[in-house]
XYZ file of C-alpha atoms in Angstrom:
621
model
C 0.000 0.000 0.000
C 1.507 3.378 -0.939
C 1.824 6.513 1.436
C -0.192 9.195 1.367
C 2.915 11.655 1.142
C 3.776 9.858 -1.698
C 0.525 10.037 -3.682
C 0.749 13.549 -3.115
C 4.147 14.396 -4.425
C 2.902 12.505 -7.377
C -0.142 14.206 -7.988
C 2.181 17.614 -7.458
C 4.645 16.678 -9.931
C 1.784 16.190 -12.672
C 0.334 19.502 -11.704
C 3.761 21.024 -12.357
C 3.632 19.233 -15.566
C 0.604 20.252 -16.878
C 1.098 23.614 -15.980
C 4.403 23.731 -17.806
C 2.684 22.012 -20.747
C 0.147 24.634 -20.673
C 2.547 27.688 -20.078
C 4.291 25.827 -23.360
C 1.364 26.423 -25.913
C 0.306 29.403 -24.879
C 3.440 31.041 -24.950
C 5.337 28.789 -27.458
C 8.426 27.857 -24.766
C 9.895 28.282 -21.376
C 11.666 31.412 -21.650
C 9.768 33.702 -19.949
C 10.381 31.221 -16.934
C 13.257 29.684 -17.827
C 15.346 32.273 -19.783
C 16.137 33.228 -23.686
C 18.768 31.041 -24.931
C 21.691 33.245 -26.304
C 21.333 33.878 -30.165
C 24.039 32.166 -32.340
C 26.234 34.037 -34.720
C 24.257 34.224 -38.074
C 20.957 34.081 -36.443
C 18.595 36.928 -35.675
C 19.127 38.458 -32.454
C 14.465 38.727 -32.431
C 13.125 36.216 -34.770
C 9.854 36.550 -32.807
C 9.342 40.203 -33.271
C 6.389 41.891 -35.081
C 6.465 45.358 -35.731
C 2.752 45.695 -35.790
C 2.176 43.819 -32.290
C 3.991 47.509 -31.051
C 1.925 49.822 -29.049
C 4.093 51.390 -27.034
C 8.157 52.237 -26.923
C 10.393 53.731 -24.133
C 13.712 55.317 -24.954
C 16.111 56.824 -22.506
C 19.687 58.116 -23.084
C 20.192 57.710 -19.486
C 19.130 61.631 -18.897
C 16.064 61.875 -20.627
C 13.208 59.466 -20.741
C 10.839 59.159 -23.568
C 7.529 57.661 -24.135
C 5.909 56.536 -27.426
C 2.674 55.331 -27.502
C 0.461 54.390 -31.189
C -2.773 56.319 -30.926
C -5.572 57.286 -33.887
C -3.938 59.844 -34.546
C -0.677 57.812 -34.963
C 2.172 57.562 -32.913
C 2.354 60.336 -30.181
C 5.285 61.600 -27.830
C 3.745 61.660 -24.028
C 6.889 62.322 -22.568
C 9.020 64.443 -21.947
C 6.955 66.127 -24.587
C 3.455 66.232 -25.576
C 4.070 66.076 -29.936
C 4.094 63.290 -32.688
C 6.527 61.207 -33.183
C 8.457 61.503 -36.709
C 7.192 58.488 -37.970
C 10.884 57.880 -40.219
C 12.517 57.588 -36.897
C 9.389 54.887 -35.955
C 10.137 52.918 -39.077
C 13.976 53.437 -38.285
C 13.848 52.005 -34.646
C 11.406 49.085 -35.906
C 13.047 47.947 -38.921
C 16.400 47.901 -37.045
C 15.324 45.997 -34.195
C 13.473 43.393 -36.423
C 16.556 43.322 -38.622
C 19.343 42.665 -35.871
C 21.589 40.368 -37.039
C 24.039 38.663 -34.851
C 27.764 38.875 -36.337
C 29.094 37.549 -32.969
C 28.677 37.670 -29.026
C 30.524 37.500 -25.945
C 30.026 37.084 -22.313
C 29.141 40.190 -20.882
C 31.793 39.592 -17.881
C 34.706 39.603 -20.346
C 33.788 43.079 -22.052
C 34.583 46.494 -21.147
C 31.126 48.590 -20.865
C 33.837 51.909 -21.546
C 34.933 50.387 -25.056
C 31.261 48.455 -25.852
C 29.711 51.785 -25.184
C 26.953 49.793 -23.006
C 27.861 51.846 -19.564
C 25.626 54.558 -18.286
C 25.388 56.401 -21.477
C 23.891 53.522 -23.927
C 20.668 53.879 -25.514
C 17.826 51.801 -23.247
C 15.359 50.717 -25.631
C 12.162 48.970 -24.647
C 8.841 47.680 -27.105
C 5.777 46.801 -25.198
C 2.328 45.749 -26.353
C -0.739 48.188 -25.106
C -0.997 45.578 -22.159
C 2.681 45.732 -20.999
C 4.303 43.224 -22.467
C 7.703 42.586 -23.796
C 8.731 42.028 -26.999
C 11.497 43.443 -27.462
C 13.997 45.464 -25.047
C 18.109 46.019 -24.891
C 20.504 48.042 -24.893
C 22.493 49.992 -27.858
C 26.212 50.492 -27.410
C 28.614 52.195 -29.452
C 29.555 51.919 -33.100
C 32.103 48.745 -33.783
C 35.047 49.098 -35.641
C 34.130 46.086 -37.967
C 31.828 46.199 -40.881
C 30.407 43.018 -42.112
C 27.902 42.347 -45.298
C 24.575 41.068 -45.206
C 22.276 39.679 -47.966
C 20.621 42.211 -51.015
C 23.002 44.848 -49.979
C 26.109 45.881 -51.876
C 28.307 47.683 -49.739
C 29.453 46.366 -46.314
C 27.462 48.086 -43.280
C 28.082 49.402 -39.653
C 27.692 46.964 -36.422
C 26.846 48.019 -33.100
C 27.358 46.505 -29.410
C 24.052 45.309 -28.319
C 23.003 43.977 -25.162
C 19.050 42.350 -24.477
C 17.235 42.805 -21.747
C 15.428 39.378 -22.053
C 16.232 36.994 -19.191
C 18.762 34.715 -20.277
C 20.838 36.964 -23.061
C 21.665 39.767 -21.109
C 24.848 38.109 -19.503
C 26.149 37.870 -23.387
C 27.146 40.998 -25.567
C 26.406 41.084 -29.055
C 27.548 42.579 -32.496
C 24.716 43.413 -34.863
C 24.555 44.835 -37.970
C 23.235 48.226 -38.439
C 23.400 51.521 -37.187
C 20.842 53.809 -35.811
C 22.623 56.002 -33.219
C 22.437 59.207 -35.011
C 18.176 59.012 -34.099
C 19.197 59.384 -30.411
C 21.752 62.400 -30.626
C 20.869 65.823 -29.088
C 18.405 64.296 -26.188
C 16.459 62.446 -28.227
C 14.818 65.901 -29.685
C 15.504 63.993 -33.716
C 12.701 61.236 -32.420
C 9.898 64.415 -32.376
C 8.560 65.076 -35.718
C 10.238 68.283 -37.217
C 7.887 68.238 -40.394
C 5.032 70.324 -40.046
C 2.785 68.363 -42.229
C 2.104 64.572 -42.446
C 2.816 62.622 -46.218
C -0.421 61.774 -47.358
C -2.113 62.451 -50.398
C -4.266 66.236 -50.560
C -7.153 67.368 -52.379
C -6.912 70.703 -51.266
C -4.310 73.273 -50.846
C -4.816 77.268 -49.620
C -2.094 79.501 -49.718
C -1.912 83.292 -47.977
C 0.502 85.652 -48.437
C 1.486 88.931 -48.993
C 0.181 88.631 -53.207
C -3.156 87.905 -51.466
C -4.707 84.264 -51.340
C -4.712 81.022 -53.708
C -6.431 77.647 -53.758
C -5.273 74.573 -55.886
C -7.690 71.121 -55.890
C -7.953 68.057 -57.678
C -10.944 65.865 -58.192
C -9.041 62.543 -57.336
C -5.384 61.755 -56.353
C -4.817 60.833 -60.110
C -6.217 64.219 -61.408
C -4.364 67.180 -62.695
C -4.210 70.042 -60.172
C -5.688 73.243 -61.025
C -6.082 76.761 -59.184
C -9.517 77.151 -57.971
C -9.045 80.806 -56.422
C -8.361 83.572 -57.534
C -9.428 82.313 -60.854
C -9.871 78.712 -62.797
C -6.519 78.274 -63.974
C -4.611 75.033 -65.131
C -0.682 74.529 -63.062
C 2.178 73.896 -63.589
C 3.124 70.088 -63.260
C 6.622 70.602 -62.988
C 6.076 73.516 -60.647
C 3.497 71.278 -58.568
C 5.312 68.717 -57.558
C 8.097 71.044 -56.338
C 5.253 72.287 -54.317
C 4.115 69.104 -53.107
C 7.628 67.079 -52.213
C 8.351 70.643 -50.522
C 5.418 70.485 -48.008
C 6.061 66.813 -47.548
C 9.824 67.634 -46.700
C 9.826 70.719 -45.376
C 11.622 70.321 -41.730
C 12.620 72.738 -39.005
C 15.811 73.125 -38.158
C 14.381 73.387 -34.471
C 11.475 72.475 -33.039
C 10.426 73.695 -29.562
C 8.014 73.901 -26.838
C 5.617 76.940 -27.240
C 5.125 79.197 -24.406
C 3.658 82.095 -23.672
C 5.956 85.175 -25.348
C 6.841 82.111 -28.021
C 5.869 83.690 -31.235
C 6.763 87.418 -32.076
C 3.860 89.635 -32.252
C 2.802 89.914 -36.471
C 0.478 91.851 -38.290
C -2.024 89.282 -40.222
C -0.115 90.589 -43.565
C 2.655 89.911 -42.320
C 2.432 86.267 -42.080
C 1.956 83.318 -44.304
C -0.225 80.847 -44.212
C -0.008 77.214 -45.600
C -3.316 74.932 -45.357
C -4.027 71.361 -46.747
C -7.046 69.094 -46.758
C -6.510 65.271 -47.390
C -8.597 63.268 -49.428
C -11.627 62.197 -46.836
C -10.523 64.802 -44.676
C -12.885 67.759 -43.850
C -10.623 70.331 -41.883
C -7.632 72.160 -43.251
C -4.498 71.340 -41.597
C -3.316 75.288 -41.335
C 0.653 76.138 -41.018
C 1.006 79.348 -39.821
C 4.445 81.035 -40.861
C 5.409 84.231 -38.769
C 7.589 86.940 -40.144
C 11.423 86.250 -39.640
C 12.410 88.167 -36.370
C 15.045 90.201 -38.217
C 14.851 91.347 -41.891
C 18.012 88.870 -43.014
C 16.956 86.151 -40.377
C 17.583 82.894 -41.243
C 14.460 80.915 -39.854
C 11.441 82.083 -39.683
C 8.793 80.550 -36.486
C 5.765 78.682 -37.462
C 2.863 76.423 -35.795
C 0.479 73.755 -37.083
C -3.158 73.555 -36.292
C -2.964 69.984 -35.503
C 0.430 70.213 -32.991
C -0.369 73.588 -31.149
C 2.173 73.071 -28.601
C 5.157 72.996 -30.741
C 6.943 76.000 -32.184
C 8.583 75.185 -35.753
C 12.245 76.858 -36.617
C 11.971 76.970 -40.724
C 14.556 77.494 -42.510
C 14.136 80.867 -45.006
C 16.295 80.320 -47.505
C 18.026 77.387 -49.867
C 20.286 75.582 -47.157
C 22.244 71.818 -48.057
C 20.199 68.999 -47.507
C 16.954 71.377 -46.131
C 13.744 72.545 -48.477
C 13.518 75.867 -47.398
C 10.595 78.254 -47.636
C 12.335 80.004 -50.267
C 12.186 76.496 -52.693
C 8.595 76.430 -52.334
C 6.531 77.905 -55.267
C 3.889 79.785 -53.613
C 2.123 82.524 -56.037
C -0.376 82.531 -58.878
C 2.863 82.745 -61.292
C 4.863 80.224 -59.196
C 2.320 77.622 -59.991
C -0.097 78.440 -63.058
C 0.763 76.611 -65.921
C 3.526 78.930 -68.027
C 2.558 77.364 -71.754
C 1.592 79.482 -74.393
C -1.711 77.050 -75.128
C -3.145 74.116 -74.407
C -3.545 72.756 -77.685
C -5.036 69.548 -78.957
C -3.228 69.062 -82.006
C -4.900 65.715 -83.654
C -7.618 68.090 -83.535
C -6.246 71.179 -85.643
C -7.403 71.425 -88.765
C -5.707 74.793 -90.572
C -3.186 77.103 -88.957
C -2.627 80.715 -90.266
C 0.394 82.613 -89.972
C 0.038 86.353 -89.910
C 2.872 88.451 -90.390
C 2.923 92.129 -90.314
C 5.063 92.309 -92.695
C 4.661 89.640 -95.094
C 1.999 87.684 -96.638
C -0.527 85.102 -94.694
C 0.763 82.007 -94.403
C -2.225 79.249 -94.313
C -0.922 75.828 -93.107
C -4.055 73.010 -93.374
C -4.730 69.388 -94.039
C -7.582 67.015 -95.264
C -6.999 63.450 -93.223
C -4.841 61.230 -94.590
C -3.489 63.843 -97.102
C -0.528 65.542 -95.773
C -0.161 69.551 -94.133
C 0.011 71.422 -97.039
C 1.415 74.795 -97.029
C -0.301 78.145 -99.193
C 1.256 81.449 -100.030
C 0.948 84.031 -102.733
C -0.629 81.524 -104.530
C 1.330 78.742 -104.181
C 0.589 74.897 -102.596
C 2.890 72.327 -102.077
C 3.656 69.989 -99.284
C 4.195 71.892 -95.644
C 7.918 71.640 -94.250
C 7.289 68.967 -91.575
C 9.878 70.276 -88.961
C 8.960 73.693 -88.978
C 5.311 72.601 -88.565
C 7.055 70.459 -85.850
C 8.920 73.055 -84.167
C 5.661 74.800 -84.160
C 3.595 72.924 -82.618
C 6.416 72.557 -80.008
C 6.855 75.724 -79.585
C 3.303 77.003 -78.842
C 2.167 73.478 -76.924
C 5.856 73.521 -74.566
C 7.675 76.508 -74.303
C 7.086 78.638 -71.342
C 6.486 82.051 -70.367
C 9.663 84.172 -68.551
C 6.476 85.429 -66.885
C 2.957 86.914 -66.374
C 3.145 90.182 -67.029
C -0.108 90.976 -66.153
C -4.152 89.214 -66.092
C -5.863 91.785 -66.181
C -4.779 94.364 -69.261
C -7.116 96.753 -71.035
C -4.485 98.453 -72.648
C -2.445 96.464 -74.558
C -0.124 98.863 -75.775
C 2.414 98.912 -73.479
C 3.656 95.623 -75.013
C 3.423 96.345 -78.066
C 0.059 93.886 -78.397
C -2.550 96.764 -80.036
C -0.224 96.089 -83.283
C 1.127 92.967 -82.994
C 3.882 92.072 -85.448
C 2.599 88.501 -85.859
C -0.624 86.771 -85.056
C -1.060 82.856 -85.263
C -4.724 81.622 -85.625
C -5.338 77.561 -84.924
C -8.948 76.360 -86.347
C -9.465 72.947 -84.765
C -11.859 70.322 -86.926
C -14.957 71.467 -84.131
C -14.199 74.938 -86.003
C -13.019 76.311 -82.413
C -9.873 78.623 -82.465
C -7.282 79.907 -80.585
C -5.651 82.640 -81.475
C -1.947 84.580 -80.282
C -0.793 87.443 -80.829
C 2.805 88.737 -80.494
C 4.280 91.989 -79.286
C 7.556 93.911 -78.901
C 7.668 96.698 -76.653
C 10.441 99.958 -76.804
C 13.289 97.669 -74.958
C 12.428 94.888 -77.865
C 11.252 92.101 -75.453
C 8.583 89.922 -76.782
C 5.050 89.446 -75.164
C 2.191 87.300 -76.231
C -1.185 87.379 -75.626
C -4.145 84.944 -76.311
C -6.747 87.126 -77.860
C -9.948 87.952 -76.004
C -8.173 87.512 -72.638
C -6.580 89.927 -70.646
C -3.343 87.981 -69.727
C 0.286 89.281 -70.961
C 2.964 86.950 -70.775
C 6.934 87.733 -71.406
C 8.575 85.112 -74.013
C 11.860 84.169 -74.444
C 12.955 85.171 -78.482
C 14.463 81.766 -78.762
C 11.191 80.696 -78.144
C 10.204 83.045 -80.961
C 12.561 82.034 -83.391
C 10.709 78.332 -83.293
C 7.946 79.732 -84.987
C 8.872 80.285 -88.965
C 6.788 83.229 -90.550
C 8.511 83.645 -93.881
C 7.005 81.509 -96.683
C 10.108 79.623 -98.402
C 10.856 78.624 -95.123
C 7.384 76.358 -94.815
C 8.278 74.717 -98.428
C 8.879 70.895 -97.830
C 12.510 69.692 -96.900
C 12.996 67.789 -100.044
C 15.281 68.921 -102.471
C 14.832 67.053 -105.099
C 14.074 63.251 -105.942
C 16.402 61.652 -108.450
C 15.297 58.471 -110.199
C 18.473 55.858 -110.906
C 16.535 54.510 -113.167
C 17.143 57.797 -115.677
C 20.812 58.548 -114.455
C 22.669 59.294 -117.333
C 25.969 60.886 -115.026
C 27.215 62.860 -112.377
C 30.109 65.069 -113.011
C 31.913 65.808 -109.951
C 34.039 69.205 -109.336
C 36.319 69.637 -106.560
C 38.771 73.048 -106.735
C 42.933 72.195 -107.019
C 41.292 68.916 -108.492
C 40.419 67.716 -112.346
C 36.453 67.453 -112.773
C 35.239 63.832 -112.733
C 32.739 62.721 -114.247
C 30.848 59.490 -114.034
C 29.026 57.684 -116.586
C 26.112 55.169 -115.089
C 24.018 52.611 -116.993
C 21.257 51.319 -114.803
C 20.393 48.080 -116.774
C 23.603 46.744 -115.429
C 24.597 49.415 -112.535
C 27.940 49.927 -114.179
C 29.649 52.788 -113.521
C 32.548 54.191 -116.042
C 34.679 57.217 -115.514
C 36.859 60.131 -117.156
C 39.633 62.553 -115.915
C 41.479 64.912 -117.945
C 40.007 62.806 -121.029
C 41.317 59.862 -119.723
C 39.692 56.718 -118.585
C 39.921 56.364 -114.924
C 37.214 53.579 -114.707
C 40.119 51.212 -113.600
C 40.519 53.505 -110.711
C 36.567 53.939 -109.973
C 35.075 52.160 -106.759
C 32.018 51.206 -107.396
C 30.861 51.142 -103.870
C 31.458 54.715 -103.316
C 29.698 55.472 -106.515
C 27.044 54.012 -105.157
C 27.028 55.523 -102.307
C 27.123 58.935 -103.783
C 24.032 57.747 -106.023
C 22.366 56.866 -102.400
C 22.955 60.597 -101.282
C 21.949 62.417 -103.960
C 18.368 60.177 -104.774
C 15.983 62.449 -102.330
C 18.433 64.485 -99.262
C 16.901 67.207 -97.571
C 17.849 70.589 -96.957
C 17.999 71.980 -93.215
C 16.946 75.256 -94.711
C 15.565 77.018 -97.252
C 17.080 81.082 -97.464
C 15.758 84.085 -98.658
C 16.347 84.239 -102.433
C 18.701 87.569 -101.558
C 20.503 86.020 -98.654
C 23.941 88.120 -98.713
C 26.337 85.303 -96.837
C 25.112 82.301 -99.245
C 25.542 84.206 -102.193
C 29.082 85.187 -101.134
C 29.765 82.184 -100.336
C 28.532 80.545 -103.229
C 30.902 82.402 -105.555
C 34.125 80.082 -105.048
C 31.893 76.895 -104.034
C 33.698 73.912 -102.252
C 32.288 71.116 -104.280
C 29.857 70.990 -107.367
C 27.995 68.614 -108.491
C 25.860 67.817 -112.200
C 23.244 65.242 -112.743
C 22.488 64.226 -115.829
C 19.034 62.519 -116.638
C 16.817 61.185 -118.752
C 13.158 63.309 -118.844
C 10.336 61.237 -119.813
C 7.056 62.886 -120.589
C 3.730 61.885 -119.278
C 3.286 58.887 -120.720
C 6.922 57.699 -119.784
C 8.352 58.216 -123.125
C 11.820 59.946 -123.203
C 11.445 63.131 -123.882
C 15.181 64.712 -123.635
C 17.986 65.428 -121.433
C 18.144 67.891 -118.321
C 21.203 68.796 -116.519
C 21.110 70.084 -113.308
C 23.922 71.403 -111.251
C 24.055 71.380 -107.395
C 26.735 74.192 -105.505
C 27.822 73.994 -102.263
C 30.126 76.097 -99.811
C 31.011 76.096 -96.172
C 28.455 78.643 -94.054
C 30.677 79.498 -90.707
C 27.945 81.319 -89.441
C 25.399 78.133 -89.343
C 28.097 75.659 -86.845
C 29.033 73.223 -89.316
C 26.381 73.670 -91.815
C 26.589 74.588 -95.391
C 25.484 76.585 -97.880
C 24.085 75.224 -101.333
C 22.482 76.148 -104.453
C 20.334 74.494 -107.104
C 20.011 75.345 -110.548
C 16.863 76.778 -111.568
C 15.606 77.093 -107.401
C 15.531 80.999 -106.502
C 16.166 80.040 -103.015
C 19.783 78.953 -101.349
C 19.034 76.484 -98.590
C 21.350 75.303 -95.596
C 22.736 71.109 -95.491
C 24.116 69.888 -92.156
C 27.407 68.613 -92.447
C 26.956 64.575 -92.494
C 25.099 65.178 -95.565
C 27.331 67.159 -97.123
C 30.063 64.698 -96.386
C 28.153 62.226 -98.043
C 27.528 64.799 -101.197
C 31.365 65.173 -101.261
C 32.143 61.274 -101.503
C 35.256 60.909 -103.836
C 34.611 58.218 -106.158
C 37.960 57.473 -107.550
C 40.475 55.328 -105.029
């Protein structure tokens, strides 16, 4: 018969167990009660931790104590400060903890807490759910003097000393990979948001200052932005998201507890005033700027409606590494979009080009027929890079600036006689029309007729838009067909004329010098290749028929060269011979260009030089 004390110690001993069992899958293991066991070298130092079971975080730098705690409103400072938390230093601190990396450890008995950095001054970092418990909590230590490499990053990276809290790994010190001590410098004042506003996408943005007041909206976060107030106006992309990367990155260079006496006293005009509603949102988020203290300060003091306590320290102008107030586009002009139109051009039907001092211009097309291009009574094909240019011109160049929106006199620019007007007819027979203007000083203005807005243009800008008629005639100079090719007689000065005999049935080529036959000496590849050149090239230019420098120029020419062909009439019988000669010269003033002349064409035009090297291909070897 067994003993009663013995029964009992039996029964006790499977109570133990079953409460161990118990503790087991609840918690997953014994260490709580037990102890952790130390991390090995490769593993991760927390390979238990969530970042989204943490509700609260404690930080001290062994003077001042901070308290983080996740609210609706996101993650809040309740101590020493009552602010937000700058939610990069959040992700920082969470990312780095769930990333620790052991690179190697050592009992904490056989290190030096002066040389580990883990003495009175290391970082104490605890992470607590809302009901107080641990996951996460140690110690940070100084910077090693090791680097080490860790997976999907190229260059090697910083380790730290590390020490846990958790029972069982604190008597070991570890090295970890990363480094995150620069969050913790200057009393922990880095982990308080110094960004006035929060990243999130805005419908709404109002703007005050000393011009007067601005709104910009959208209709979604994938529309266009436009300004609402102080008329409908389209912006600026480029100049809008300066505007928006500015607010999201604009940071104090101090931030501050606001007291009583804080803010200098500021006349309403004096200040600016930044507000933003977010998308579902249905108050404005308003920063108030206050007038820099002195008139070349370099910060100027600012609160947020949504942090009233805290007293901003912007910076005013362009600084390394800051956005400054002074990056931030903040006027009408600053942000309205600077483009002469807004042109749909699939949907332009005619354009006409009104010179003061020259005849109309009508540029127009009938789908799928070409632009075609009228003057004085003449149609041909339109030039398809000026019409290119253009278009480019008119749809993407911007303004130097607004001048003014509201003009009734327009003569102060020069706009009551404009010394061009362009005129766009779309194919819904709505039109657009711009005029041009020089005032006394000779700058050019432009202004959309029937509205009162003035706008300064560049006269680069200007010279995109071609107003003279030759220059709207197409590109092609002429089209040569091999299949008539009789010769080309080829003229170079200090060198004997050659000419070239060609016979398309067989695409043999034959040659004379000096009345000699030099057909011995003829490539026929670089015949060919001349032939290739000279079939349809295009001039870069067409010049006014009295153009002083090409006809200068044109006097002692550089290379000439004479096509002989076959004419066929219009039933494609031969009908004679036509020789045609082609001049060219180099034009110094056109970078590289040059000159040329045609036979029978009134007009000089301008060849870039690659196809004037090709024009001056030497046949003979």
């Amino acid at each position: 018969m067994r003993s009663l004390g013995f029964t009992f110690v039996l029964a006790l001993l499977a109570f133990v167990m079953c409460g161990l069992a118990a503790w087991t899958l609840t918690r997953g293991n014994l260490d709580a009660l037990l102890g952790s066991p130390p991390a090995p070298v490769g593993a991760p130092l927390y390979p238990d931790f969530k970042a989204e079971e943490v509700d609260q975080i404690r930080i001290s730098d062994g003077k001042v104590n901070a308290t983080f705690i996740r609210s609706e409103n996101g993650w809040q400072v309740t101590a020493p400060w009552q602010d937000r938390m700058d939610p990069r230093a959040l992700v920082a601190i969470l990312k780095f903890t769930q990333g620790l990396s052991v690179q190697d450890r050592a009992p904490a008995d056989e290190t030096d807490p002066a040389q580990t950095g883990l003495g009175v001054d290391a970082i104490d970092i605890r992470m607590e759910t809302r009901e107080g418990e641990n996951l996460a909590s140690y110690r940070l230590g100084a910077r090693t003097p090791w680097l080490t490499e860790i997976p999907d990053t190229e260059d090697p990276v910083p380790t730290v000393f590390i020490q846990p809290y958790d029972p069982g790994r604190g008597s070991h010190v570890y090295t970890c990979a990363g480094d995150i001590l620069a969050l913790f410098n200057n009393g922990l004042r880095f982990l308080r948001d110094h960004h006035p506003l929060i990243p999130q996408p805005l419908e709404k943005i109002r703007i005050r200052g000393n011009e007067g007041e601005l709104t910009l909206g959208r209709e979604s976060p994938e529309s266009a932005w436009r300004i609402i107030k102080p008329g409908d106006l389209p912006t600026d992309p480029v100049a809008m998201k300066r505007l928006i990367d500015g607010l999201v990155n604009l940071k104090a260079v101090e931030v501050t507890d606001r007291t009583d006496g804080t803010l200098p006293p500021a006349a309403p005009e004096q200040a600016r005033q930044i507000a933003v509603v977010p998308f579902g949102g249905e108050t404005e988020t308003i920063l108030e700027i206050s007038a820099p203290a002195t008139p070349d300060g370099r910060t100027a003091q600012a609160t947020v409606s949504d942090r009233p306590g805290t007293v901003f320290e912007l910076p005013l102008k362009p600084e390394p590494d800051l956005v400054s107030l002074a990056d931030l586009p903040l006027s009408v002009n600053d942000l309205r979009d600077p483009t002469l139109t807004n042109l749909n051009i699939p949907a332009i039907s005619s354009i006409a080009i009104r010179p003061s001092t020259g005849p109309e211009i009508l540029i127009s097309r009938s789908p799928p027929q070409p632009w075609m291009a009228a003057s004085g009574g003449v149609t041909g094909p339109a030039n398809e890079q000026r019409l290119f240019n253009l278009f480019k011109a008119v749809t993407e160049g911007r303004a130097l600036r607004f001048e003014t929106d509201a003009a009734s006199d327009l003569s102060p620019w020069g706009l009551d006689r404009p010394f061009l007007r362009l005129l766009f007819l779309s194919i819904d027979h709505q039109t657009i029309e711009l005029a041009f203007g020089m005032d006394s000083s000779g700058a050019i203005f432009v202004n959309r007729t029937g509205t009162p807005t003035v706008m300064r243009i560049d006269r680069l800008l200007l010279d995109q838009i071609t107003s003279r008629p030759h220059e709207w005639r197409h590109a092609r100079l002429w089209s040569l067909n091999r299949v008539y090719l009789l010769g080309i007689k080829r003229t170079v000065p200090g060198e004997s004329p050659v000419t070239l005999a060609y016979r398309f049935i067989d695409e043999r080529w034959t040659g004379l010098q000096d009345g000699k036959d030099v057909t011995a000496n003829l490539d026929p590849a670089r015949a060919n290749f001349l032939l290739d050149s000279l079939e349809a090239p295009d001039v870069s230019r067409w010049l006014d028929r009295d153009d002083a420098a090409a006809a200068t120029a044109l006097e002692t020419p550089s290379l000439v060269l004479e096509v002989v062909v076959e004419t066929v009439d219009d039933t494609g019988e031969k009908s004679g011979i036509s020789d045609r000669r082609l001049e060219l010269a180099p034009a110094p003033e056109h970078r590289g260009a040059y000159y040329g002349r045609l036979s029978g064409e009134p007009h000089p035009f301008l060849i870039d030089g690659p196809t004037y090297a090709k024009f001056a291909t030497d046949p003979l070897e």
